[in-house]
PDB file of C-alpha atoms in Angstrom:
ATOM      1  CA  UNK A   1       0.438  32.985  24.152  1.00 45.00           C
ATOM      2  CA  UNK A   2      -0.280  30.287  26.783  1.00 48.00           C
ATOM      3  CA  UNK A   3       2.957  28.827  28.904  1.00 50.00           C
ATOM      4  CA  UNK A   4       2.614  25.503  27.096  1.00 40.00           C
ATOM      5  CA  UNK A   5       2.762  26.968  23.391  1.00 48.00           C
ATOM      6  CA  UNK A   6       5.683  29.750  24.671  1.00 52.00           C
ATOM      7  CA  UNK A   7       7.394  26.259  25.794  1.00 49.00           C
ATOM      8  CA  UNK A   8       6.729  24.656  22.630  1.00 50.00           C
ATOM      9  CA  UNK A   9       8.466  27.686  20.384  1.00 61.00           C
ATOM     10  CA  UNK A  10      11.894  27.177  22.413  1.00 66.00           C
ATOM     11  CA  UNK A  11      12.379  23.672  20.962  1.00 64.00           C
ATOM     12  CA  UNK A  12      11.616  25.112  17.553  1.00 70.00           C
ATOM     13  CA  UNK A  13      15.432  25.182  16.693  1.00 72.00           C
ATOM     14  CA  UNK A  14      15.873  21.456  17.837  1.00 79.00           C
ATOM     15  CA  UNK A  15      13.011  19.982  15.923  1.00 83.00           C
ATOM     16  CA  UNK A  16      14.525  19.552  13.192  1.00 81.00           C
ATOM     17  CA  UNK A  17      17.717  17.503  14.771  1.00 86.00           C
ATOM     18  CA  UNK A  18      14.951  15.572  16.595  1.00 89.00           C
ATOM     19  CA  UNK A  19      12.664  14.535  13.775  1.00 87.00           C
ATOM     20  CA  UNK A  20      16.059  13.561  11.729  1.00 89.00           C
ATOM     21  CA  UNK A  21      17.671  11.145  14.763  1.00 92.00           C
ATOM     22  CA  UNK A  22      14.312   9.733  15.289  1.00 93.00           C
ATOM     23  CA  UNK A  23      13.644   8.955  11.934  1.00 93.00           C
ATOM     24  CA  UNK A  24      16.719   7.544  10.830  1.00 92.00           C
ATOM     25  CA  UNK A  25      16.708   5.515  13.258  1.00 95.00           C
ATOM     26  CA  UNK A  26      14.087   3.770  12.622  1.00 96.00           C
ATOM     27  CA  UNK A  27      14.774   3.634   9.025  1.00 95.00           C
ATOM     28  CA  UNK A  28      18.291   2.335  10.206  1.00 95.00           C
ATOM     29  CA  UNK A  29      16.176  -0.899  11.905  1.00 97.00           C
ATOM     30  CA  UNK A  30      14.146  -1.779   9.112  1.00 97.00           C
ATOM     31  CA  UNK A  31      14.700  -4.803   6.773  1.00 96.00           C
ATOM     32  CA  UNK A  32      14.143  -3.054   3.448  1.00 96.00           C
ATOM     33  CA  UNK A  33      13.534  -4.356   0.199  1.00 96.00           C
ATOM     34  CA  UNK A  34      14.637  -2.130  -2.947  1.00 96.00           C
ATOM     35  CA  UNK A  35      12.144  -3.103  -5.839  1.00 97.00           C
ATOM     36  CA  UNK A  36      12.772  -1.590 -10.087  1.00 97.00           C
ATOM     37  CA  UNK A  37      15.567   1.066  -9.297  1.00 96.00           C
ATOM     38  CA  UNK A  38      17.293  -0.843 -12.044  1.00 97.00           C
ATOM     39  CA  UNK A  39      15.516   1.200 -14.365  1.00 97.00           C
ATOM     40  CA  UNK A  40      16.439   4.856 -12.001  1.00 96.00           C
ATOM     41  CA  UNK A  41      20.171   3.530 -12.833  1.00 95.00           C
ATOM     42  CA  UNK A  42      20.495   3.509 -15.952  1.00 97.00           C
ATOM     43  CA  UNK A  43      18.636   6.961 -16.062  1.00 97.00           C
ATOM     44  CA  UNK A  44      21.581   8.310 -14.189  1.00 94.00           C
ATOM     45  CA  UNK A  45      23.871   6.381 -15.904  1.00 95.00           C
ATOM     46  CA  UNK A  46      22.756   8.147 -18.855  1.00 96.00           C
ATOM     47  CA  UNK A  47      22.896  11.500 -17.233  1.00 95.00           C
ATOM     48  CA  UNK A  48      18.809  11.864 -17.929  1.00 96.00           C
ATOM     49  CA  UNK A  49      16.665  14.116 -15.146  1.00 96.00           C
ATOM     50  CA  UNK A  50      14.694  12.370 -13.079  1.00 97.00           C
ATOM     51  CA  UNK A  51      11.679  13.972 -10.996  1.00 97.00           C
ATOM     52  CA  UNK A  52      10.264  11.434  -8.387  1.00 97.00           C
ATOM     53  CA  UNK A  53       6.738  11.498  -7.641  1.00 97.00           C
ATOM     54  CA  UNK A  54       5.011  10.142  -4.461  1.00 97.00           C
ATOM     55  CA  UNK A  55       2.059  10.204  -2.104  1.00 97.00           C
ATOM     56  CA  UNK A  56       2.884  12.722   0.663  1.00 94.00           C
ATOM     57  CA  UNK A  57       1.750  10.296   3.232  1.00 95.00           C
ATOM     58  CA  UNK A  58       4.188   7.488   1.699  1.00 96.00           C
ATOM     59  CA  UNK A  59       7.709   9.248   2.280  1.00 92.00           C
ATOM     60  CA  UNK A  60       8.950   8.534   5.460  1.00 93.00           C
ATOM     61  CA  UNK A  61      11.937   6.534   4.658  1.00 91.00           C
ATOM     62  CA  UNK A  62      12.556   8.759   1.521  1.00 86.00           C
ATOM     63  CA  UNK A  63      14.836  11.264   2.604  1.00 81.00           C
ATOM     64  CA  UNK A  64      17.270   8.797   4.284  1.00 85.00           C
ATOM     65  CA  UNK A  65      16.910   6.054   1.236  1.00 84.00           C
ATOM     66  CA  UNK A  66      17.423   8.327  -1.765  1.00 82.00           C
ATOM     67  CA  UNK A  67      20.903   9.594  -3.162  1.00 73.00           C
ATOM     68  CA  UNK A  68      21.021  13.639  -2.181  1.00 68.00           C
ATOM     69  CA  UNK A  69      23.284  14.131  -4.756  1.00 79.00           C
ATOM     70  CA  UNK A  70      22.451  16.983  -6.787  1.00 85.00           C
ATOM     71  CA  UNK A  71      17.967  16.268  -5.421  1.00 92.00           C
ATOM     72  CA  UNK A  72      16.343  19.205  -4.820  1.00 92.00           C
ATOM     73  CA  UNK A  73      12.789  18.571  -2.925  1.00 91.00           C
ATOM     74  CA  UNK A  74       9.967  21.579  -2.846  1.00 86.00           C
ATOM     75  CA  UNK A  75       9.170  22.030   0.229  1.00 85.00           C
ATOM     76  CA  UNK A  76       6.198  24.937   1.716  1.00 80.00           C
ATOM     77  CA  UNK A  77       7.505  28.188   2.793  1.00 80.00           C
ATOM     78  CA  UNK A  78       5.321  27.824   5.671  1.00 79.00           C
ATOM     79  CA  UNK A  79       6.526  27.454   9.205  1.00 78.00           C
ATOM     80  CA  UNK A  80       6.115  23.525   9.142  1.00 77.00           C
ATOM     81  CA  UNK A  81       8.127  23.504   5.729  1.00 80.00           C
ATOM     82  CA  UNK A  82      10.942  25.105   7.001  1.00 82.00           C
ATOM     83  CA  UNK A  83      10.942  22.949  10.026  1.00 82.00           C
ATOM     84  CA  UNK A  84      10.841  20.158   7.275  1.00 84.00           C
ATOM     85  CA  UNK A  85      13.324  22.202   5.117  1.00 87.00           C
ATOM     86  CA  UNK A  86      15.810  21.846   7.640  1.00 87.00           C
ATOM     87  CA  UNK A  87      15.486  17.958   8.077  1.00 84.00           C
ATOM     88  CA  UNK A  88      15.944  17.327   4.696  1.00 88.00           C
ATOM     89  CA  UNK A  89      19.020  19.858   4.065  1.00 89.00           C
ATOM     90  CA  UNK A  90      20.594  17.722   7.300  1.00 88.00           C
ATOM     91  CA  UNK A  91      19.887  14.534   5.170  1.00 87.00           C
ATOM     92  CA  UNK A  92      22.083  16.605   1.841  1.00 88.00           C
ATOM     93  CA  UNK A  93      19.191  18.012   0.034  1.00 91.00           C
ATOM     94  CA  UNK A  94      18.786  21.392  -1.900  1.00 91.00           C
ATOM     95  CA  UNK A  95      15.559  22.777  -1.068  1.00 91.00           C
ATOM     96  CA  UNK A  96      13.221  24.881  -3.456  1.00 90.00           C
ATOM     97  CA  UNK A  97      10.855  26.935  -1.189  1.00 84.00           C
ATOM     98  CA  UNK A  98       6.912  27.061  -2.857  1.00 77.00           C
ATOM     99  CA  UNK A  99       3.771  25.117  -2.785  1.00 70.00           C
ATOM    100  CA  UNK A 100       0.176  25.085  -5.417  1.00 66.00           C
ATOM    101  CA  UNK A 101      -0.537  27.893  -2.554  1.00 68.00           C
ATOM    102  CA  UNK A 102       2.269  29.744  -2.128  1.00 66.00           C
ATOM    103  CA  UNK A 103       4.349  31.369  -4.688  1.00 70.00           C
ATOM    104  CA  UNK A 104       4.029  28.908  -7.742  1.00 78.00           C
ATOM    105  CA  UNK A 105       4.941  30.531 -10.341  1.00 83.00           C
ATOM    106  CA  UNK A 106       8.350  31.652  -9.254  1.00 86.00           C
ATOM    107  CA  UNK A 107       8.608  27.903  -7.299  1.00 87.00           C
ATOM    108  CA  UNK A 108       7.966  26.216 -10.707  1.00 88.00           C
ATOM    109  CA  UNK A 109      10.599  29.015 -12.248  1.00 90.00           C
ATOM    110  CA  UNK A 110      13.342  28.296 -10.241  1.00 91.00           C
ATOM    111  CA  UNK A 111      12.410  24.381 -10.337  1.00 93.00           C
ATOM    112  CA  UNK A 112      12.834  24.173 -14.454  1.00 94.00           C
ATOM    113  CA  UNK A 113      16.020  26.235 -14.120  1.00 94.00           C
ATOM    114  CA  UNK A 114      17.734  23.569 -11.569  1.00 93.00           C
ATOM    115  CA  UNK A 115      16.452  20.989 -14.172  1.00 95.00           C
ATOM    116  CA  UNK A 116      18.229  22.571 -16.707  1.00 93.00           C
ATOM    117  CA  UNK A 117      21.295  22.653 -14.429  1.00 94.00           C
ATOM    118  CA  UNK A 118      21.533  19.323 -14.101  1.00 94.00           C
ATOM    119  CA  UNK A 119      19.803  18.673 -11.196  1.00 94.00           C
ATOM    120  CA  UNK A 120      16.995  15.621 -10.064  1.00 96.00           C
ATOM    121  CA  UNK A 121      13.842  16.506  -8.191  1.00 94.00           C
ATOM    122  CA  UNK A 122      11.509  14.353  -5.363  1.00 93.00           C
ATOM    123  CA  UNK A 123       7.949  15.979  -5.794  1.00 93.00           C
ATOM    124  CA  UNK A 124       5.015  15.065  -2.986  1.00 93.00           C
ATOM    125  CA  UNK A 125       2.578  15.095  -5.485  1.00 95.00           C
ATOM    126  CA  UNK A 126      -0.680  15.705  -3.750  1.00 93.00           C
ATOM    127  CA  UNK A 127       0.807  18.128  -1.188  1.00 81.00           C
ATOM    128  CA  UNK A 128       1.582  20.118   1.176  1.00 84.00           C
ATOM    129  CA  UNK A 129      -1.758  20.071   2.471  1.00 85.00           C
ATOM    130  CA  UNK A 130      -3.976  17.610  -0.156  1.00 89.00           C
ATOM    131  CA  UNK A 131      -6.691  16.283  -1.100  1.00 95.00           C
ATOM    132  CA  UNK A 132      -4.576  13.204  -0.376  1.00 96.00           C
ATOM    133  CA  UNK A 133      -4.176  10.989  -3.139  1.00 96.00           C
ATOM    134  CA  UNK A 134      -5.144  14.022  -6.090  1.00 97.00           C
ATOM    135  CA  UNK A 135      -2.404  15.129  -8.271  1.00 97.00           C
ATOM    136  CA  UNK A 136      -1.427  18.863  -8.366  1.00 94.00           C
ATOM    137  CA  UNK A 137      -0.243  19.572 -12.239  1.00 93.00           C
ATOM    138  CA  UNK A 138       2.931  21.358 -11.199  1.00 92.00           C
ATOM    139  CA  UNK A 139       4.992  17.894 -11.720  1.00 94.00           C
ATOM    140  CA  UNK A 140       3.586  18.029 -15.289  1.00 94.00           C
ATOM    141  CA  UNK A 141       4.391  21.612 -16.014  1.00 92.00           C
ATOM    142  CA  UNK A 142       7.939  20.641 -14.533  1.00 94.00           C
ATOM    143  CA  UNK A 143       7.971  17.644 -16.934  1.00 94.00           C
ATOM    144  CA  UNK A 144       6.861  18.676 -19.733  1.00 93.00           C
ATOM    145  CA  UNK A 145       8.615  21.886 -20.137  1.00 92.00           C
ATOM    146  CA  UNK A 146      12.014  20.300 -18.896  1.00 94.00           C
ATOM    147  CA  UNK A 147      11.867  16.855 -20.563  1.00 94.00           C
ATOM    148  CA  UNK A 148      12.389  15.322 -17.335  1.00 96.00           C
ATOM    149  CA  UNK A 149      11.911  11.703 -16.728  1.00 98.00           C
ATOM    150  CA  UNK A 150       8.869  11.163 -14.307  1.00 98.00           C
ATOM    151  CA  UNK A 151       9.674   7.648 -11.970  1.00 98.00           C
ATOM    152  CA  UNK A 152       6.899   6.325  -9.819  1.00 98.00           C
ATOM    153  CA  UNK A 153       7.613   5.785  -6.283  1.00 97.00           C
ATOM    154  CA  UNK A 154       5.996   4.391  -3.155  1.00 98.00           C
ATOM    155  CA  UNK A 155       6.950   2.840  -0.148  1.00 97.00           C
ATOM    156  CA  UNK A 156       5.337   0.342   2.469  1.00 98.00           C
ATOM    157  CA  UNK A 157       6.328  -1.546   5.929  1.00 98.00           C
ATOM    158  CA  UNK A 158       4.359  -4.562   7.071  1.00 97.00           C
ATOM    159  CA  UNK A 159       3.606  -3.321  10.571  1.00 98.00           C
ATOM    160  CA  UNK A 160       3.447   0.676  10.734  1.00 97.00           C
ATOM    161  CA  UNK A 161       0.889   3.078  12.247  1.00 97.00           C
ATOM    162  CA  UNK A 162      -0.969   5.310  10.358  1.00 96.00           C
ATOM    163  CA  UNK A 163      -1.858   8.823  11.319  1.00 95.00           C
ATOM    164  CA  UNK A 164      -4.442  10.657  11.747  1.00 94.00           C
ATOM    165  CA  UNK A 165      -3.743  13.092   9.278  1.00 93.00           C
ATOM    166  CA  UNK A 166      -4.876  14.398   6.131  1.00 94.00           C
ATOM    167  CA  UNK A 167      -2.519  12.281   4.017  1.00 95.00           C
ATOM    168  CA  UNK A 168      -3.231   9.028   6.265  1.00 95.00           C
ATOM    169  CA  UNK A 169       0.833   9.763   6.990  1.00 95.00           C
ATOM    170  CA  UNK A 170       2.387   5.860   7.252  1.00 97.00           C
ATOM    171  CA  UNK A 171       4.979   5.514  10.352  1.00 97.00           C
ATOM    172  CA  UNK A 172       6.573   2.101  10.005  1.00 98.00           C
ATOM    173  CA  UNK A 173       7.679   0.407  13.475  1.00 98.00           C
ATOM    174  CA  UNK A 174      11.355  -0.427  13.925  1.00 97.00           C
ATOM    175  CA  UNK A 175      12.496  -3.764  12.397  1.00 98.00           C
ATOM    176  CA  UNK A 176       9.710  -4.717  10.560  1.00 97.00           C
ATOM    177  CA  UNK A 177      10.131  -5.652   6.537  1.00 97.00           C
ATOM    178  CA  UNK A 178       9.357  -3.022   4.173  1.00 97.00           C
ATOM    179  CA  UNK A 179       9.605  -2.264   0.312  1.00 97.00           C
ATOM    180  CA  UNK A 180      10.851   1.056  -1.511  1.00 96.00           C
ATOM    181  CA  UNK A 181       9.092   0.332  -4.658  1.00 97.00           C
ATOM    182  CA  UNK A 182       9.803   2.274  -8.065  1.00 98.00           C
ATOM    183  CA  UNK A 183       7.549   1.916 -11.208  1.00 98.00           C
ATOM    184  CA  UNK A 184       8.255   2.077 -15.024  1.00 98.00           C
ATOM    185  CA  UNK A 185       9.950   5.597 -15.945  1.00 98.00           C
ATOM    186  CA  UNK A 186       8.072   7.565 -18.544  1.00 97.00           C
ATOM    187  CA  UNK A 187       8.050  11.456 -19.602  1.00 93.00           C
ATOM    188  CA  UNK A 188       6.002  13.970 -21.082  1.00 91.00           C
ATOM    189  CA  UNK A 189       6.803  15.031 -24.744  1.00 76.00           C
ATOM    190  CA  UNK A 190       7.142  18.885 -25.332  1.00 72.00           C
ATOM    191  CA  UNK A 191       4.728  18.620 -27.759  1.00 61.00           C
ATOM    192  CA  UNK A 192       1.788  17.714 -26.103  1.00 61.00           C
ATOM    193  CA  UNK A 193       2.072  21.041 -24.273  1.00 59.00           C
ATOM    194  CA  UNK A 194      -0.704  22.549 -25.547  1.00 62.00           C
ATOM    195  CA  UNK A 195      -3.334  19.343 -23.900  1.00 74.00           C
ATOM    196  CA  UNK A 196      -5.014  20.042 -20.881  1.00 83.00           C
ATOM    197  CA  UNK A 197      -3.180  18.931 -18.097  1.00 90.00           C
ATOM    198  CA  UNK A 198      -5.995  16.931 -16.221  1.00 91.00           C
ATOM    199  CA  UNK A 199      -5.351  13.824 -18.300  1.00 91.00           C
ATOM    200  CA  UNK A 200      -1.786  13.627 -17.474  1.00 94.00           C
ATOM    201  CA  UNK A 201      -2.250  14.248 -13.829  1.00 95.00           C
ATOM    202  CA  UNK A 202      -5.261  11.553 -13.846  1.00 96.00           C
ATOM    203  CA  UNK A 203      -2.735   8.906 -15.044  1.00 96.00           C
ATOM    204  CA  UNK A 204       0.100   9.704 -12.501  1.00 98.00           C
ATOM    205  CA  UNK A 205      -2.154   9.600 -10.083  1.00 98.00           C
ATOM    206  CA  UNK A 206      -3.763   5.836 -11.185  1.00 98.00           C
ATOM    207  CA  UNK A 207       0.149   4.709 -11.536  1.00 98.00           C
ATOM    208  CA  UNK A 208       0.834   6.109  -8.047  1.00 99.00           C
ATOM    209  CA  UNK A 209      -2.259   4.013  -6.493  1.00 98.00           C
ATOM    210  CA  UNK A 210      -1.621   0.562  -8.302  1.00 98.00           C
ATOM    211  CA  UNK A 211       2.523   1.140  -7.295  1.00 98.00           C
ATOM    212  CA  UNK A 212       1.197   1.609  -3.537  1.00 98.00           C
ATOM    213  CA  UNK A 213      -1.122  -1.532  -3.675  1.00 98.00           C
ATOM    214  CA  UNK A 214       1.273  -3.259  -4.681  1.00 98.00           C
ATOM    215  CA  UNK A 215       4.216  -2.116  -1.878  1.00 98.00           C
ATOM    216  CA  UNK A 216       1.251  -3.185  -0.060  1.00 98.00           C
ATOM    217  CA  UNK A 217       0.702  -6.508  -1.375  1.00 97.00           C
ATOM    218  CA  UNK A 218       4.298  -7.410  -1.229  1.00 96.00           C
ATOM    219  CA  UNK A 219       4.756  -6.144   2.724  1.00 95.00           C
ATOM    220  CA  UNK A 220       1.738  -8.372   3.645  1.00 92.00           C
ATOM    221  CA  UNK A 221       2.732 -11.436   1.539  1.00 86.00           C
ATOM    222  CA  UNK A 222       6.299 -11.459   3.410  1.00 56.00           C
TER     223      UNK A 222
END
């Protein structure tokens, strides 16, 4: 192991606690605009599950803008996911280890079970590691066997940066406007189990795109 990566490994404890102060504060500076979470309220005021579905590169502000209370996020057991695991459980999260590549079945398991409990979930749809913008069908397994609500969300700043990454991952810059944008909640029936899957996953994925352009639309028009 070179001396740069050996130096690299000894801040592994503290990047968590770095990645959370930097990123709440810049969430902290921006003048954010809360669009349809009328709808997410009376979900909750109805006691009704909720699972959140986003773009992975659209969920930077996410973790510091969403009630913790009782969310549970998956998150990949893989080094980078627990470095990310331990961000969000700073920010009050529960965290559900598992990934489309990494243990699944048990992920999905343990997922319906905290449903059942009583608990909410926020679901990167297309990741941990893409193709960006396709969705993965565990949200509609989750859905459709729980009875969850599914809710739309996106997110979008006026001036950010966007990174060279496989999700195109969207930094905003400090004080510029921005919109956390939620779209119509709908869910899965139980009896439409026995459909393929591709369908549903086809149509999340078209409402996900048309929520984004239009977070987009509405930064640029400000």
């Amino acid at each position: 192991m070179s001396k740069f990566n050996s130096g690299i490994k000894r801040f592994d404890p503290y990047l968590p606690r770095i990645m959370w102060i930097l990123t709440r504060m810049i969430t902290s500076t921006l003048r954010l605009k809360r669009i349809g979470y009328e709808a997410v309220r009376d979900l909750k005021d109805r006691n009704e599950r909720i699972i959140f579905a986003l773009w992975h590169g659209r969920h930077f502000i996410t973790y510091h803008r969403m009630p913790p209370d009782n969310m549970h996020i998956m998150v990949s057991p893989s080094r980078d996911g627990r470095r990310i695991a331990s961000l969000l459980r700073m920010s009050g999260f529960s965290i559900i280890h598992g990934s489309s590549h990494k243990s699944p079945i048990q992920a999905l398991i343990r997922s319906i079970k905290c449903i059942k409990e009583g608990g909410d979930f926020i679901i990167t749809v297309d990741g941990p590691r893409g193709p960006a913008r396709e969705t993965k069908p565990g949200i509609i397994y989750l859905s459709r066997k729980t009875g969850a609500w599914i809710v739309p969300y996106s997110f979008s700043a006026r001036r950010s940066i966007r990174m060279k990454s496989w999700d195109r991952f969207m930094v905003p810059l400090p004080f510029t406007r921005a919109v956390q944008i939620f779209g119509k909640p709908y869910r899965l029936s139980p009896e439409i189990e026995q459909k393929p899957i591709s369908g549903d996953c086809r149509d999340l994925g078209w409402r996900l795109d048309r929520l984004s352009e239009a977070a987009d639309r509405i930064c640029s028009s400000n």
